[in-house]
GROMACS .gro file of N, CA and C in nm:
model
  504
    1SER      N    1  18.543  15.634  15.419
    1SER     CA    2  18.515  15.522  15.532
    1SER      C    3  18.614  15.526  15.645
    2LEU      N    4  18.687  15.612  15.611
    2LEU     CA    5  18.835  15.618  15.727
    2LEU      C    6  18.794  15.741  15.819
    3LEU      N    7  18.706  15.804  15.764
    3LEU     CA    8  18.627  15.939  15.862
    3LEU      C    9  18.521  15.880  15.951
    4GLU      N   10  18.457  15.795  15.906
    4GLU     CA   11  18.321  15.738  15.998
    4GLU      C   12  18.352  15.699  16.125
    5PRO      N   13  18.465  15.619  16.144
    5PRO     CA   14  18.476  15.581  16.276
    5PRO      C   15  18.477  15.668  16.369
    6LEU      N   16  18.534  15.816  16.312
    6LEU     CA   17  18.531  15.927  16.415
    6LEU      C   18  18.414  15.945  16.496
    7LEU      N   19  18.302  15.905  16.434
    7LEU     CA   20  18.165  15.959  16.498
    7LEU      C   21  18.176  15.895  16.651
    8ILE      N   22  18.248  15.785  16.680
    8ILE     CA   23  18.264  15.718  16.808
    8ILE      C   24  18.353  15.811  16.881
    9GLY      N   25  18.319  15.850  17.004
    9GLY     CA   26  18.420  15.948  17.054
    9GLY      C   27  18.438  16.083  16.991
   10LEU      N   28  18.375  16.139  16.901
   10LEU     CA   29  18.386  16.266  16.836
   10LEU      C   30  18.375  16.356  16.913
   11GLY      N   31  18.498  16.459  16.928
   11GLY     CA   32  18.509  16.568  17.004
   11GLY      C   33  18.554  16.682  16.944
   12GLN      N   34  18.544  16.778  17.008
   12GLN     CA   35  18.596  16.935  16.950
   12GLN      C   36  18.735  16.919  16.925
   13GLU      N   37  18.820  16.824  16.960
   13GLU     CA   38  18.943  16.822  16.938
   13GLU      C   39  18.950  16.775  16.784
   14ASP      N   40  18.862  16.719  16.704
   14ASP     CA   41  18.850  16.656  16.586
   14ASP      C   42  18.826  16.776  16.485
   15GLU      N   43  18.776  16.873  16.545
   15GLU     CA   44  18.757  16.990  16.431
   15GLU      C   45  18.858  17.049  16.351
   16PRO      N   46  18.938  17.067  16.373
   16PRO     CA   47  19.072  17.099  16.280
   16PRO      C   48  19.079  16.986  16.176
   17PHE      N   49  19.112  16.879  16.210
   17PHE     CA   50  19.128  16.781  16.111
   17PHE      C   51  19.010  16.761  16.030
   18LEU      N   52  18.891  16.765  16.054
   18LEU     CA   53  18.782  16.768  15.995
   18LEU      C   54  18.754  16.901  15.919
   19ASN      N   55  18.795  17.024  15.939
   19ASN     CA   56  18.770  17.111  15.882
   19ASN      C   57  18.893  17.102  15.746
   20ALA      N   58  18.996  17.047  15.764
   20ALA     CA   59  19.103  17.017  15.662
   20ALA      C   60  19.015  16.927  15.560
   21CYS      N   61  18.931  16.825  15.584
   21CYS     CA   62  18.870  16.740  15.522
   21CYS      C   63  18.752  16.819  15.424
   22LEU      N   64  18.745  16.948  15.456
   22LEU     CA   65  18.652  17.011  15.365
   22LEU      C   66  18.678  17.048  15.238
   23THR      N   67  18.803  17.052  15.231
   23THR     CA   68  18.863  17.085  15.092
   23THR      C   69  18.934  16.943  15.011
   24ASP      N   70  18.874  16.864  15.071
   24ASP     CA   71  18.922  16.726  15.007
   24ASP      C   72  18.851  16.714  14.850
   25ARG      N   73  18.947  16.641  14.742
   25ARG     CA   74  18.899  16.612  14.614
   25ARG      C   75  18.761  16.526  14.608
   26SER      N   76  18.776  16.455  14.721
   26SER     CA   77  18.661  16.342  14.733
   26SER      C   78  18.522  16.401  14.772
   27GLN      N   79  18.389  16.421  14.682
   27GLN     CA   80  18.279  16.456  14.736
   27GLN      C   81  18.268  16.380  14.869
   28ALA      N   82  18.294  16.223  14.840
   28ALA     CA   83  18.245  16.150  14.996
   28ALA      C   84  18.317  16.202  15.085
   29VAL      N   85  18.437  16.232  15.099
   29VAL     CA   86  18.537  16.266  15.215
   29VAL      C   87  18.473  16.402  15.282
   30ARG      N   88  18.432  16.500  15.196
   30ARG     CA   89  18.367  16.632  15.205
   30ARG      C   90  18.221  16.598  15.275
   31THR      N   91  18.149  16.513  15.209
   31THR     CA   92  18.030  16.528  15.278
   31THR      C   93  18.026  16.469  15.414
   32THR      N   94  18.130  16.349  15.453
   32THR     CA   95  18.127  16.291  15.577
   32THR      C   96  18.200  16.404  15.666
   33ALA      N   97  18.284  16.463  15.619
   33ALA     CA   98  18.321  16.589  15.715
   33ALA      C   99  18.247  16.679  15.751
   34VAL      N  100  18.121  16.710  15.667
   34VAL     CA  101  18.019  16.780  15.705
   34VAL      C  102  17.945  16.736  15.811
   35HIS      N  103  17.912  16.625  15.783
   35HIS     CA  104  17.793  16.514  15.881
   35HIS      C  105  17.897  16.523  16.011
   36LEU      N  106  18.013  16.520  16.036
   36LEU     CA  107  18.071  16.499  16.165
   36LEU      C  108  18.094  16.635  16.209
   37LEU      N  109  18.123  16.729  16.130
   37LEU     CA  110  18.146  16.859  16.212
   37LEU      C  111  17.992  16.912  16.233
   38SER      N  112  17.867  16.855  16.177
   38SER     CA  113  17.759  16.905  16.223
   38SER      C  114  17.706  16.841  16.353
   39MET      N  115  17.766  16.753  16.412
   39MET     CA  116  17.749  16.670  16.500
   39MET      C  117  17.810  16.723  16.607
   40LEU      N  118  17.910  16.812  16.608
   40LEU     CA  119  17.977  16.907  16.694
   40LEU      C  120  17.884  17.041  16.699
   41PRO      N  121  17.791  17.072  16.803
   41PRO     CA  122  17.748  17.176  16.797
   41PRO      C  123  17.834  17.311  16.826
   42ALA      N  124  17.951  17.300  16.888
   42ALA     CA  125  18.043  17.417  16.899
   42ALA      C  126  18.135  17.449  16.746
   43SER      N  127  18.100  17.361  16.670
   43SER     CA  128  18.217  17.384  16.553
   43SER      C  129  18.187  17.499  16.482
   44ALA      N  130  18.280  17.565  16.406
   44ALA     CA  131  18.237  17.675  16.344
   44ALA      C  132  18.141  17.633  16.230
   45LEU      N  133  18.154  17.515  16.172
   45LEU     CA  134  18.073  17.497  16.040
   45LEU      C  135  17.930  17.457  16.095
   46ALA      N  136  17.897  17.421  16.221
   46ALA     CA  137  17.781  17.393  16.273
   46ALA      C  138  17.702  17.513  16.313
   47GLN      N  139  17.778  17.600  16.356
   47GLN     CA  140  17.725  17.757  16.402
   47GLN      C  141  17.665  17.824  16.279
   48ARG      N  142  17.775  17.796  16.179
   48ARG     CA  143  17.699  17.862  16.046
   48ARG      C  144  17.595  17.814  15.983
   49LEU      N  145  17.607  17.691  15.969
   49LEU     CA  146  17.489  17.617  15.925
   49LEU      C  147  17.341  17.662  15.994
   50ARG      N  148  17.364  17.648  16.137
   50ARG     CA  149  17.253  17.704  16.235
   50ARG      C  150  17.203  17.853  16.212
   51GLU      N  151  17.295  17.929  16.190
   51GLU     CA  152  17.268  18.080  16.153
   51GLU      C  153  17.185  18.087  16.043
   52ARG      N  154  17.255  18.015  15.950
   52ARG     CA  155  17.173  18.036  15.806
   52ARG      C  156  17.046  17.971  15.797
   53ALA      N  157  17.020  17.855  15.858
   53ALA     CA  158  16.903  17.769  15.865
   53ALA      C  159  16.806  17.869  15.943
   54MET      N  160  16.828  17.928  16.046
   54MET     CA  161  16.719  17.999  16.115
   54MET      C  162  16.704  18.149  16.057
   55SER      N  163  16.807  18.189  15.934
   55SER     CA  164  16.759  18.309  15.900
   55SER      C  165  16.656  18.273  15.761
   56TRP      N  166  16.684  18.149  15.714
   56TRP     CA  167  16.587  18.089  15.601
   56TRP      C  168  16.435  18.048  15.695
   57VAL      N  169  16.452  17.998  15.786
   57VAL     CA  170  16.317  17.924  15.848
   57VAL      C  171  16.293  18.010  15.957
   58GLN      N  172  16.188  18.074  15.991
   58GLN     CA  173  16.167  18.155  16.095
   58GLN      C  174  16.030  18.120  16.161
   59TRP      N  175  16.016  18.134  16.274
   59TRP     CA  176  15.880  18.094  16.354
   59TRP      C  177  15.816  18.241  16.371
   60GLN      N  178  15.675  18.249  16.314
   60GLN     CA  179  15.596  18.389  16.320
   60GLN      C  180  15.502  18.367  16.444
   61ALA      N  181  15.507  18.425  16.560
   61ALA     CA  182  15.422  18.426  16.666
   61ALA      C  183  15.305  18.489  16.612
   62PRO      N  184  15.151  18.454  16.651
   62PRO     CA  185  15.053  18.526  16.581
   62PRO      C  186  15.057  18.668  16.634
   63ALA      N  187  14.987  18.764  16.579
   63ALA     CA  188  14.999  18.893  16.624
   63ALA      C  189  14.891  18.928  16.718
   64ALA      N  190  14.914  19.014  16.814
   64ALA     CA  191  14.855  19.041  16.943
   64ALA      C  192  14.701  19.039  16.899
   65GLN      N  193  14.647  19.123  16.808
   65GLN     CA  194  14.513  19.156  16.788
   65GLN      C  195  14.442  19.046  16.695
   66GLY      N  196  14.548  18.942  16.657
   66GLY     CA  197  14.475  18.839  16.573
   66GLY      C  198  14.476  18.700  16.652
   67LYS      N  199  14.514  18.719  16.765
   67LYS     CA  200  14.499  18.603  16.863
   67LYS      C  201  14.374  18.504  16.865
   68LEU      N  202  14.266  18.574  16.871
   68LEU     CA  203  14.120  18.507  16.874
   68LEU      C  204  14.113  18.462  16.725
   69ALA      N  205  14.139  18.517  16.615
   69ALA     CA  206  14.126  18.479  16.480
   69ALA      C  207  14.212  18.350  16.453
   70ALA      N  208  14.359  18.359  16.535
   70ALA     CA  209  14.455  18.240  16.500
   70ALA      C  210  14.382  18.133  16.591
   71ARG      N  211  14.333  18.143  16.717
   71ARG     CA  212  14.284  18.020  16.748
   71ARG      C  213  14.149  17.960  16.700
   72LEU      N  214  14.089  18.030  16.633
   72LEU     CA  215  13.985  17.968  16.554
   72LEU      C  216  13.999  17.913  16.446
   73SER      N  217  14.111  17.953  16.379
   73SER     CA  218  14.187  17.881  16.256
   73SER      C  219  14.243  17.760  16.310
   74GLY      N  220  14.330  17.759  16.401
   74GLY     CA  221  14.415  17.645  16.448
   74GLY      C  222  14.551  17.677  16.437
   75THR      N  223  14.585  17.815  16.426
   75THR     CA  224  14.734  17.860  16.416
   75THR      C  225  14.745  17.924  16.556
   76ALA      N  226  14.698  17.925  16.674
   76ALA     CA  227  14.723  18.003  16.787
   76ALA      C  228  14.854  17.992  16.838
   77GLN      N  229  14.937  17.884  16.786
   77GLN     CA  230  15.112  17.905  16.833
   77GLN      C  231  15.181  17.972  16.718
   78GLY      N  232  15.115  17.995  16.617
   78GLY     CA  233  15.191  18.067  16.495
   78GLY      C  234  15.224  17.996  16.385
   79SER      N  235  15.335  18.030  16.320
   79SER     CA  236  15.361  17.949  16.169
   79SER      C  237  15.467  17.987  16.138
   80VAL      N  238  15.529  17.875  16.052
   80VAL     CA  239  15.650  17.900  16.005
   80VAL      C  240  15.668  17.982  15.863
   81MET      N  241  15.783  18.051  15.865
   81MET     CA  242  15.809  18.136  15.736
   81MET      C  243  15.930  18.101  15.667
   82ILE      N  244  15.901  18.053  15.564
   82ILE     CA  245  16.042  17.997  15.504
   82ILE      C  246  16.075  18.086  15.369
   83THR      N  247  16.203  18.136  15.383
   83THR     CA  248  16.256  18.222  15.266
   83THR      C  249  16.394  18.196  15.239
   84PRO      N  250  16.410  18.069  15.161
   84PRO     CA  251  16.534  18.030  15.123
   84PRO      C  252  16.613  18.158  15.031
   85ALA      N  253  16.736  18.141  15.041
   85ALA     CA  254  16.809  18.274  14.943
   85ALA      C  255  16.764  18.244  14.813
   86THR      N  256  16.761  18.361  14.732
   86THR     CA  257  16.723  18.369  14.576
   86THR      C  258  16.845  18.348  14.506
   87GLU      N  259  16.972  18.361  14.556
   87GLU     CA  260  17.101  18.373  14.499
   87GLU      C  261  17.213  18.268  14.567
   88TRP      N  262  17.262  18.198  14.467
   88TRP     CA  263  17.393  18.106  14.535
   88TRP      C  264  17.514  18.174  14.580
   89ASP      N  265  17.553  18.156  14.722
   89ASP     CA  266  17.664  18.218  14.775
   89ASP      C  267  17.788  18.118  14.762
   90LYS      N  268  17.883  18.169  14.691
   90LYS     CA  269  17.977  18.081  14.659
   90LYS      C  270  18.041  18.004  14.801
   91ASN      N  271  18.039  18.067  14.931
   91ASN     CA  272  18.086  18.017  15.041
   91ASN      C  273  18.011  17.905  15.080
   92TRP      N  274  17.892  17.862  15.001
   92TRP     CA  275  17.824  17.773  15.093
   92TRP      C  276  17.901  17.641  15.033
   93SER      N  277  17.973  17.645  14.931
   93SER     CA  278  18.023  17.507  14.901
   93SER      C  279  18.111  17.457  15.000
   94LYS      N  280  18.202  17.533  15.055
   94LYS     CA  281  18.288  17.507  15.165
   94LYS      C  282  18.183  17.446  15.283
   95ASP      N  283  18.072  17.465  15.315
   95ASP     CA  284  17.996  17.415  15.415
   95ASP      C  285  17.900  17.296  15.369
   96GLY      N  286  17.966  17.250  15.251
   96GLY     CA  287  17.888  17.112  15.216
   96GLY      C  288  17.770  17.119  15.120
   97LEU      N  289  17.724  17.225  15.059
   97LEU     CA  290  17.601  17.256  15.001
   97LEU      C  291  17.652  17.253  14.854
   98GLU      N  292  17.566  17.182  14.799
   98GLU     CA  293  17.588  17.187  14.619
   98GLU      C  294  17.516  17.302  14.570
   99GLU      N  295  17.552  17.385  14.465
   99GLU     CA  296  17.486  17.437  14.393
   99GLU      C  297  17.386  17.422  14.285
  100THR      N  298  17.409  17.310  14.204
  100THR     CA  299  17.334  17.239  14.090
  100THR      C  300  17.214  17.150  14.153
  101PRO      N  301  17.104  17.182  14.152
  101PRO     CA  302  17.006  17.092  14.183
  101PRO      C  303  16.985  16.963  14.091
  102PRO      N  304  16.932  16.858  14.128
  102PRO     CA  305  16.882  16.752  14.036
  102PRO      C  306  16.788  16.800  13.956
  103GLN      N  307  16.781  16.742  13.830
  103GLN     CA  308  16.704  16.752  13.752
  103GLN      C  309  16.531  16.735  13.785
  104GLY      N  310  16.432  16.844  13.800
  104GLY     CA  311  16.307  16.850  13.844
  104GLY      C  312  16.299  16.908  13.976
  105GLU      N  313  16.412  16.962  14.027
  105GLU     CA  314  16.405  17.026  14.163
  105GLU      C  315  16.459  17.168  14.146
  106GLY      N  316  16.372  17.252  14.200
  106GLY     CA  317  16.437  17.392  14.200
  106GLY      C  318  16.544  17.444  14.264
  107ALA      N  319  16.631  17.531  14.248
  107ALA     CA  320  16.746  17.562  14.303
  107ALA      C  321  16.734  17.600  14.471
  108ARG      N  322  16.635  17.680  14.472
  108ARG     CA  323  16.600  17.715  14.615
  108ARG      C  324  16.550  17.598  14.693
  109ALA      N  325  16.447  17.532  14.645
  109ALA     CA  326  16.411  17.395  14.735
  109ALA      C  327  16.541  17.327  14.758
  110PHE      N  328  16.639  17.301  14.656
  110PHE     CA  329  16.729  17.220  14.673
  110PHE      C  330  16.832  17.261  14.791
  111TRP      N  331  16.881  17.400  14.774
  111TRP     CA  332  16.959  17.478  14.874
  111TRP      C  333  16.885  17.445  15.011
  112LEU      N  334  16.770  17.464  15.032
  112LEU     CA  335  16.692  17.457  15.149
  112LEU      C  336  16.688  17.320  15.209
  113ARG      N  337  16.653  17.203  15.139
  113ARG     CA  338  16.657  17.079  15.166
  113ARG      C  339  16.797  17.038  15.217
  114GLN      N  340  16.917  17.060  15.145
  114GLN     CA  341  17.045  17.039  15.190
  114GLN      C  342  17.068  17.110  15.326
  115LEU      N  343  17.052  17.248  15.326
  115LEU     CA  344  17.087  17.289  15.454
  115LEU      C  345  17.008  17.242  15.576
  116VAL      N  346  16.870  17.225  15.567
  116VAL     CA  347  16.802  17.171  15.676
  116VAL      C  348  16.824  17.032  15.725
  117SER      N  349  16.866  16.946  15.618
  117SER     CA  350  16.884  16.820  15.660
  117SER      C  351  17.031  16.788  15.717
  118ILE      N  352  17.116  16.913  15.733
  118ILE     CA  353  17.217  16.896  15.815
  118ILE      C  354  17.222  16.928  15.960
  119VAL      N  355  17.150  17.038  15.953
  119VAL     CA  356  17.111  17.100  16.132
  119VAL      C  357  17.028  17.008  16.206
  120PRO      N  358  17.056  16.992  16.335
  120PRO     CA  359  16.985  16.879  16.409
  120PRO      C  360  16.826  16.948  16.420
  121PRO      N  361  16.744  16.890  16.406
  121PRO     CA  362  16.610  16.898  16.410
  121PRO      C  363  16.561  16.936  16.555
  122ALA      N  364  16.644  16.934  16.650
  122ALA     CA  365  16.599  16.984  16.779
  122ALA      C  366  16.623  17.119  16.778
  123LEU      N  367  16.704  17.190  16.685
  123LEU     CA  368  16.723  17.312  16.655
  123LEU      C  369  16.584  17.421  16.638
  124TRP      N  370  16.485  17.350  16.582
  124TRP     CA  371  16.363  17.406  16.535
  124TRP      C  372  16.256  17.404  16.667
  125VAL      N  373  16.249  17.309  16.744
  125VAL     CA  374  16.188  17.327  16.878
  125VAL      C  375  16.261  17.457  16.961
  126GLU      N  376  16.366  17.447  16.981
  126GLU     CA  377  16.476  17.555  17.052
  126GLU      C  378  16.406  17.706  16.974
  127HIS      N  379  16.431  17.686  16.842
  127HIS     CA  380  16.430  17.825  16.777
  127HIS      C  381  16.270  17.871  16.785
  128SER      N  382  16.163  17.763  16.769
  128SER     CA  383  16.019  17.842  16.752
  128SER      C  384  15.955  17.826  16.903
  129GLY      N  385  16.028  17.761  17.011
  129GLY     CA  386  15.941  17.748  17.115
  129GLY      C  387  15.820  17.651  17.128
  130GLN      N  388  15.814  17.556  17.002
  130GLN     CA  389  15.692  17.497  16.987
  130GLN      C  390  15.730  17.341  16.975
  131GLU      N  391  15.655  17.240  17.015
  131GLU     CA  392  15.672  17.119  17.021
  131GLU      C  393  15.701  17.073  16.852
  132ALA      N  394  15.773  16.957  16.843
  132ALA     CA  395  15.805  16.910  16.687
  132ALA      C  396  15.669  16.903  16.635
  133GLU      N  397  15.569  16.840  16.670
  133GLU     CA  398  15.443  16.831  16.593
  133GLU      C  399  15.380  16.975  16.560
  134VAL      N  400  15.368  17.091  16.637
  134VAL     CA  401  15.335  17.182  16.586
  134VAL      C  402  15.411  17.252  16.486
  135PHE      N  403  15.553  17.239  16.478
  135PHE     CA  404  15.655  17.299  16.394
  135PHE      C  405  15.628  17.227  16.251
  136ILE      N  406  15.622  17.087  16.260
  136ILE     CA  407  15.580  17.009  16.129
  136ILE      C  408  15.456  17.029  16.066
  137LYS      N  409  15.339  17.053  16.152
  137LYS     CA  410  15.219  17.096  16.111
  137LYS      C  411  15.236  17.222  16.025
  138SER      N  412  15.292  17.316  16.073
  138SER     CA  413  15.309  17.446  16.016
  138SER      C  414  15.397  17.423  15.867
  139VAL      N  415  15.483  17.341  15.884
  139VAL     CA  416  15.563  17.334  15.759
  139VAL      C  417  15.495  17.262  15.655
  140LEU      N  418  15.416  17.173  15.677
  140LEU     CA  419  15.351  17.098  15.605
  140LEU      C  420  15.219  17.168  15.539
  141ALA      N  421  15.179  17.278  15.602
  141ALA     CA  422  15.115  17.379  15.530
  141ALA      C  423  15.175  17.497  15.452
  142SER      N  424  15.316  17.495  15.442
  142SER     CA  425  15.392  17.598  15.372
  142SER      C  426  15.395  17.566  15.232
  143ASP      N  427  15.444  17.642  15.132
  143ASP     CA  428  15.482  17.625  14.993
  143ASP      C  429  15.586  17.559  15.002
  144TRP      N  430  15.685  17.527  15.081
  144TRP     CA  431  15.797  17.447  15.081
  144TRP      C  432  15.792  17.307  15.152
  145ALA      N  433  15.657  17.272  15.178
  145ALA     CA  434  15.641  17.161  15.240
  145ALA      C  435  15.746  17.011  15.193
  146ASP      N  436  15.748  17.013  15.066
  146ASP     CA  437  15.808  16.887  15.030
  146ASP      C  438  15.971  16.893  15.050
  147ALA      N  439  16.031  16.984  15.013
  147ALA     CA  440  16.175  17.001  15.057
  147ALA      C  441  16.182  17.008  15.198
  148MET      N  442  16.095  17.078  15.286
  148MET     CA  443  16.128  17.080  15.447
  148MET      C  444  16.083  16.939  15.486
  149GLU      N  445  15.973  16.888  15.449
  149GLU     CA  446  15.952  16.721  15.498
  149GLU      C  447  16.079  16.636  15.467
  150ALA      N  448  16.147  16.643  15.352
  150ALA     CA  449  16.249  16.577  15.315
  150ALA      C  450  16.366  16.595  15.392
  151ALA      N  451  16.387  16.722  15.437
  151ALA     CA  452  16.493  16.762  15.514
  151ALA      C  453  16.491  16.721  15.629
  152LEU      N  454  16.374  16.733  15.674
  152LEU     CA  455  16.354  16.714  15.828
  152LEU      C  456  16.380  16.559  15.865
  153CYS      N  457  16.321  16.497  15.785
  153CYS     CA  458  16.357  16.350  15.786
  153CYS      C  459  16.484  16.292  15.745
  154ALA      N  460  16.575  16.367  15.681
  154ALA     CA  461  16.712  16.313  15.679
  154ALA      C  462  16.805  16.359  15.803
  155ALA      N  463  16.744  16.485  15.864
  155ALA     CA  464  16.813  16.551  15.974
  155ALA      C  465  16.790  16.456  16.096
  156THR      N  466  16.656  16.390  16.104
  156THR     CA  467  16.612  16.321  16.194
  156THR      C  468  16.696  16.176  16.178
  157LEU      N  469  16.743  16.134  16.101
  157LEU     CA  470  16.831  16.000  16.076
  157LEU      C  471  16.964  16.050  16.117
  158GLN      N  472  16.995  16.139  16.048
  158GLN     CA  473  17.160  16.183  16.048
  158GLN      C  474  17.169  16.214  16.219
  159HIS      N  475  17.089  16.279  16.312
  159HIS     CA  476  17.096  16.319  16.437
  159HIS      C  477  17.058  16.225  16.543
  160GLN      N  478  16.990  16.101  16.464
  160GLN     CA  479  16.937  15.987  16.548
  160GLN      C  480  16.833  16.068  16.653
  161ASP      N  481  16.768  16.138  16.621
  161ASP     CA  482  16.670  16.232  16.705
  161ASP      C  483  16.515  16.137  16.729
  162ALA      N  484  16.499  16.049  16.844
  162ALA     CA  485  16.382  15.950  16.846
  162ALA      C  486  16.275  16.057  16.846
  163SER      N  487  16.277  16.180  16.946
  163SER     CA  488  16.158  16.235  16.945
  163SER      C  489  16.119  16.309  16.820
  164TRP      N  490  16.180  16.348  16.719
  164TRP     CA  491  16.148  16.373  16.593
  164TRP      C  492  16.100  16.285  16.518
  165ALA      N  493  16.165  16.150  16.530
  165ALA     CA  494  16.127  16.040  16.445
  165ALA      C  495  15.974  16.004  16.487
  166LEU      N  496  15.941  16.016  16.618
  166LEU     CA  497  15.783  15.992  16.640
  166LEU      C  498  15.716  16.109  16.596
  167ALA      N  499  15.753  16.209  16.586
  167ALA     CA  500  15.671  16.325  16.564
  167ALA      C  501  15.640  16.306  16.391
  168LEU      N  502  15.749  16.276  16.322
  168LEU     CA  503  15.750  16.256  16.200
  168LEU      C  504  15.637  16.158  16.169
   0.00000   0.00000   0.00000
């Protein structure tokens, strides 16, 4: 609870202290530190998380020869390709991700949901070049729809993104 007030006036000068909190014994302290660091776009943690998220969730533009077929099928803008990691990387723990999923959820879906819920949802508009509604429609048509929808909702709340809230 002592870390939460840092959100007011949060700045890059807070990064060293928050990085030190990532190794705290308390899960709550580590989770709050990850949340605050993710709000600092220039922090090393935020950059690592964005890079990892963009490697797992990629936007595929329609192939040139298939543009007519894409327009007819309603996918003219492209589609999302979601490929979460197949094996746990022990370095992810220091980035705030947990390895063991809750009962009933697959490990890959759990890792994906955690990762996408941390990064700002505006990243996907920037990354895909599409409006939030188009990106969401493609996500909901994917095999990872449940994990991604939950993650995008959590990210929207965490980053207080009104345009994504409306789109969702």
